[in-house]
Amino acid sequence: MKQSKRGGGALKILGIESTCDETAAAVVEDGRVVLSSFVASQIDEHKLYGGVVPEIASRRHLESITALVDEALKTAGLNADGIDAVAVSYAPGLIGAVLVGLNFAKGFGYANEIPLIPVHHLRAHIAANYLTYNELVPPFLGLIVSGANTCIVKVKSYTEFEVLGDTKDDAAGEAFDKAARILGLGYPGGREIEKLARKGNASAVVLPRPKFKDAPLNFSFSGLKTAVLNKVEDLKNKNQTVNVEDFAASFEGAVCDILLNSLEAAFNRDPMRKLAICGGVCANSKIRNEVAELAKRRGVELYMPDLKLCGDNAAMVASQGFYEYTAGNIASLDLDGVPTKSVE
Ligand code: KG4
């Protein structure tokens, strides 16, 4: 175990996150104890455009990152010289947005003569579970369901991952956001759909559950989104009412079934004893309940992050950063941001 160079004891890592529309900074001790965590969401501004505008996202990150880091250090009761290493999400993400956090982290690391730790954003989502469950250790099966990614991974160790299934088109969160837009709801659509779905009938609108015959662990959400579009257009053309609650409930049900079908296939292939889910879409209560039922049925231990750790945050980055650092994964100052990169 690495020791703090700054006075012994626990390693204090500053995490930085800026891959999409949340700027975040956090200080985490030994990968498990959150000393501070701040997230500045840009949602209200992107809402005006119905989705994230990359140029605006980058500019807002630039404006808020310094104050967030100052606040994270102050709340943790530390000065910059109390930090042992700086961990940053360098991939995948909107590249202009990623570069803001990455360059800040490089400057912070250089000025304070501490290591720069590269963190894959999806590995960080998995690590949100380490912050919620102190007892969780790999190996386990991971289901990552976020705005830009949907995949099933085998977490072999803290830093070794194997992708078992991936989306072949849209991510689940992206599908939630696009379906919401078709239904005239606000951005981001996931939460809006969930709220309306509680008042709707999930059997009212018949929607597809695409499957890959030869690769049952893979996902596809694009056809589902198009089916919503076609059905809504059809009703409008016939001057019939679009029952948004029923569409929301039916869409949410279809996403749940698609996720559950692939999870069942994963457990049929490799009966692992533990399952950890993560990502913004895993804040959805129907998904949480249905995954919990699957876990119970299969006798699997289930780990789900606290709701505040499901969406993008920097505590998860600092947590994964601790394990990358412990494994000797340290970057040099020429580390580049990467828009798409496998979690492996
Ligand atoms: O993990 P995240 O914050 O961003 C990425 O790393 O991509 O996930 C954002 C996504 C959005 O697509 C949003 O609509 C979705 O998570 N989301 C939800 C819910 N809350 C957020 N989807 C379904 N139900 C929710 N309650």
PDB file of C-alpha atoms and ligand atoms in Angstrom, residues 22 121 125 146-148 173-174 176-177 188-191 194 279-281 283-284 310-312, ligand 1:
ATOM      1  CA  GLU A  22     -20.900  18.525 -14.945  1.00  0.00           C
ATOM      2  CA  HIS A 121     -14.562   7.830 -16.859  1.00  0.00           C
ATOM      3  CA  HIS A 125     -18.545   5.158 -12.518  1.00  0.00           C
ATOM      4  CA  SER A 146     -24.914   6.239 -18.441  1.00  0.00           C
ATOM      5  CA  GLY A 147     -25.786   9.012 -20.861  1.00  0.00           C
ATOM      6  CA  ALA A 148     -23.171   8.025 -23.407  1.00  0.00           C
ATOM      7  CA  GLY A 173     -29.342   7.380 -21.335  1.00  0.00           C
ATOM      8  CA  GLU A 174     -29.145   8.840 -24.826  1.00  0.00           C
ATOM      9  CA  PHE A 176     -34.076   8.239 -22.611  1.00  0.00           C
ATOM     10  CA  ASP A 177     -33.078  11.782 -23.617  1.00  0.00           C
ATOM     11  CA  PRO A 188     -32.256  15.506 -19.467  1.00  0.00           C
ATOM     12  CA  GLY A 189     -35.092  13.156 -20.256  1.00  0.00           C
ATOM     13  CA  GLY A 190     -34.414  10.252 -17.901  1.00  0.00           C
ATOM     14  CA  ARG A 191     -35.809  11.858 -14.776  1.00  0.00           C
ATOM     15  CA  GLU A 194     -39.400   8.324 -14.795  1.00  0.00           C
ATOM     16  CA  GLY A 279     -24.143   5.447 -14.183  1.00  0.00           C
ATOM     17  CA  GLY A 280     -26.799   8.162 -14.359  1.00  0.00           C
ATOM     18  CA  VAL A 281     -29.561   5.846 -15.637  1.00  0.00           C
ATOM     19  CA  ALA A 283     -30.807   6.386 -10.546  1.00  0.00           C
ATOM     20  CA  ASN A 284     -34.045   5.070 -12.118  1.00  0.00           C
ATOM     21  CA  CYS A 310     -24.939   7.719  -9.931  1.00  0.00           C
ATOM     22  CA  GLY A 311     -24.448  10.808 -12.109  1.00  0.00           C
ATOM     23  CA  ASP A 312     -21.086  12.366 -12.959  1.00  0.00           C
TER      24      ASP A 312
HETATM   25  O1  KG4 B   1     -23.802   9.102 -15.894  1.00  0.00           O
HETATM   26  P1  KG4 B   1     -24.356  10.372 -16.404  1.00  0.00           P
HETATM   27  O2  KG4 B   1     -24.518  11.515 -15.421  1.00  0.00           O
HETATM   28  O3  KG4 B   1     -23.527  10.924 -17.617  1.00  0.00           O
HETATM   29  C1  KG4 B   1     -22.603  10.187 -18.359  1.00  0.00           C
HETATM   30  O4  KG4 B   1     -21.536   9.829 -17.802  1.00  0.00           O
HETATM   31  O5  KG4 B   1     -22.929   9.909 -19.530  1.00  0.00           O
HETATM   32  O6  KG4 B   1     -25.784  10.002 -17.025  1.00  0.00           O
HETATM   33  C2  KG4 B   1     -26.657  10.949 -17.562  1.00  0.00           C
HETATM   34  C3  KG4 B   1     -27.851  10.208 -18.120  1.00  0.00           C
HETATM   35  C4  KG4 B   1     -28.800  11.096 -18.909  1.00  0.00           C
HETATM   36  O7  KG4 B   1     -29.026  10.488 -20.160  1.00  0.00           O
HETATM   37  C5  KG4 B   1     -30.064  11.112 -18.054  1.00  0.00           C
HETATM   38  O8  KG4 B   1     -31.264  11.254 -18.812  1.00  0.00           O
HETATM   39  C6  KG4 B   1     -29.998   9.765 -17.379  1.00  0.00           C
HETATM   40  O9  KG4 B   1     -28.630   9.608 -17.073  1.00  0.00           O
HETATM   41  N1  KG4 B   1     -30.803   9.717 -16.146  1.00  0.00           N
HETATM   42  C7  KG4 B   1     -31.841   8.880 -15.958  1.00  0.00           C
HETATM   43  C8  KG4 B   1     -32.373   9.171 -14.678  1.00  0.00           C
HETATM   44  N2  KG4 B   1     -31.620  10.163 -14.124  1.00  0.00           N
HETATM   45  C9  KG4 B   1     -30.654  10.478 -15.032  1.00  0.00           C
HETATM   46  N3  KG4 B   1     -32.378   7.940 -16.761  1.00  0.00           N
HETATM   47  C10 KG4 B   1     -33.464   7.271 -16.312  1.00  0.00           C
HETATM   48  N4  KG4 B   1     -34.029   7.497 -15.113  1.00  0.00           N
HETATM   49  C11 KG4 B   1     -33.513   8.428 -14.267  1.00  0.00           C
HETATM   50  N5  KG4 B   1     -34.078   8.643 -13.075  1.00  0.00           N
END
